[in-house]
Amino acid sequence: METRVPGVYAIGDVLGPSKIMLAHVASMEGLVAAENAVGNGRTMDYSVVPGAIFTVPEVANVGMSECRRENGVLTSAPTPSCSEPGETSADWRNRG
């Protein structure tokens, strides 16, 4: 998180599109940068970051996608029925 200027740390969108540009990621980057500023050698783990798209129905993801299998790691991408989420019954819809 430290920049090329010693003692200056960067988080969030300042890191650019090579990192994940989400608010909850920036919050964690801030914690990591703060710990590193006081001498604790922490690294940011971007391998498991939850994301959501607030459409109807909502879409969420976490971790590695099927397209980004790395080092022979097995991935699973189940496709649930849209009528399965609890939200469909919680808001009185009979379909997802």
CSV table of N, CA and C in Angstrom, one decimal, residues 63-78:
chain,number,residue,atom,x,y,z
A,63,GLY,N,-14.7,-14.6,-5.0
A,63,GLY,CA,-13.6,-15.4,-5.4
A,63,GLY,C,-13.4,-15.5,-6.8
A,64,MET,N,-12.7,-16.6,-7.2
A,64,MET,CA,-12.3,-16.8,-8.6
A,64,MET,C,-13.4,-17.2,-9.5
A,65,SER,N,-13.5,-16.6,-10.7
A,65,SER,CA,-14.5,-17.0,-11.7
A,65,SER,C,-14.1,-18.3,-12.4
A,66,GLU,N,-15.0,-18.9,-13.1
A,66,GLU,CA,-14.7,-20.0,-13.9
A,66,GLU,C,-13.6,-19.7,-15.0
A,67,CYS,N,-13.7,-18.4,-15.5
A,67,CYS,CA,-12.8,-18.0,-16.5
A,67,CYS,C,-11.4,-17.7,-16.0
A,68,ARG,N,-11.2,-17.6,-14.7
A,68,ARG,CA,-9.9,-17.3,-14.1
A,68,ARG,C,-9.4,-18.4,-13.3
A,69,ARG,N,-9.6,-19.6,-13.7
A,69,ARG,CA,-9.0,-20.8,-13.0
A,69,ARG,C,-7.5,-20.6,-13.0
A,70,GLU,N,-6.9,-20.7,-11.9
A,70,GLU,CA,-5.4,-20.6,-11.8
A,70,GLU,C,-4.8,-21.8,-11.1
A,71,ASN,N,-3.7,-22.2,-11.7
A,71,ASN,CA,-2.9,-23.3,-11.1
A,71,ASN,C,-3.8,-24.6,-10.8
A,72,GLY,N,-4.7,-24.9,-11.7
A,72,GLY,CA,-5.5,-26.1,-11.6
A,72,GLY,C,-6.5,-26.1,-10.5
A,73,VAL,N,-6.8,-25.0,-9.9
A,73,VAL,CA,-7.8,-24.9,-8.9
A,73,VAL,C,-9.2,-25.2,-9.4
A,74,LEU,N,-9.9,-26.1,-8.8
A,74,LEU,CA,-11.2,-26.4,-9.2
A,74,LEU,C,-12.2,-25.3,-8.8
A,75,THR,N,-13.1,-24.9,-9.7
A,75,THR,CA,-14.1,-23.9,-9.4
A,75,THR,C,-15.5,-24.5,-9.5
A,76,SER,N,-16.4,-23.9,-8.9
A,76,SER,CA,-17.8,-24.3,-9.0
A,76,SER,C,-18.6,-23.1,-9.1
A,77,ALA,N,-19.5,-23.1,-10.1
A,77,ALA,CA,-20.4,-22.0,-10.3
A,77,ALA,C,-21.9,-22.5,-10.4
A,78,PRO,N,-22.5,-22.8,-9.3
A,78,PRO,CA,-23.8,-23.3,-9.3
A,78,PRO,C,-24.8,-22.2,-9.8
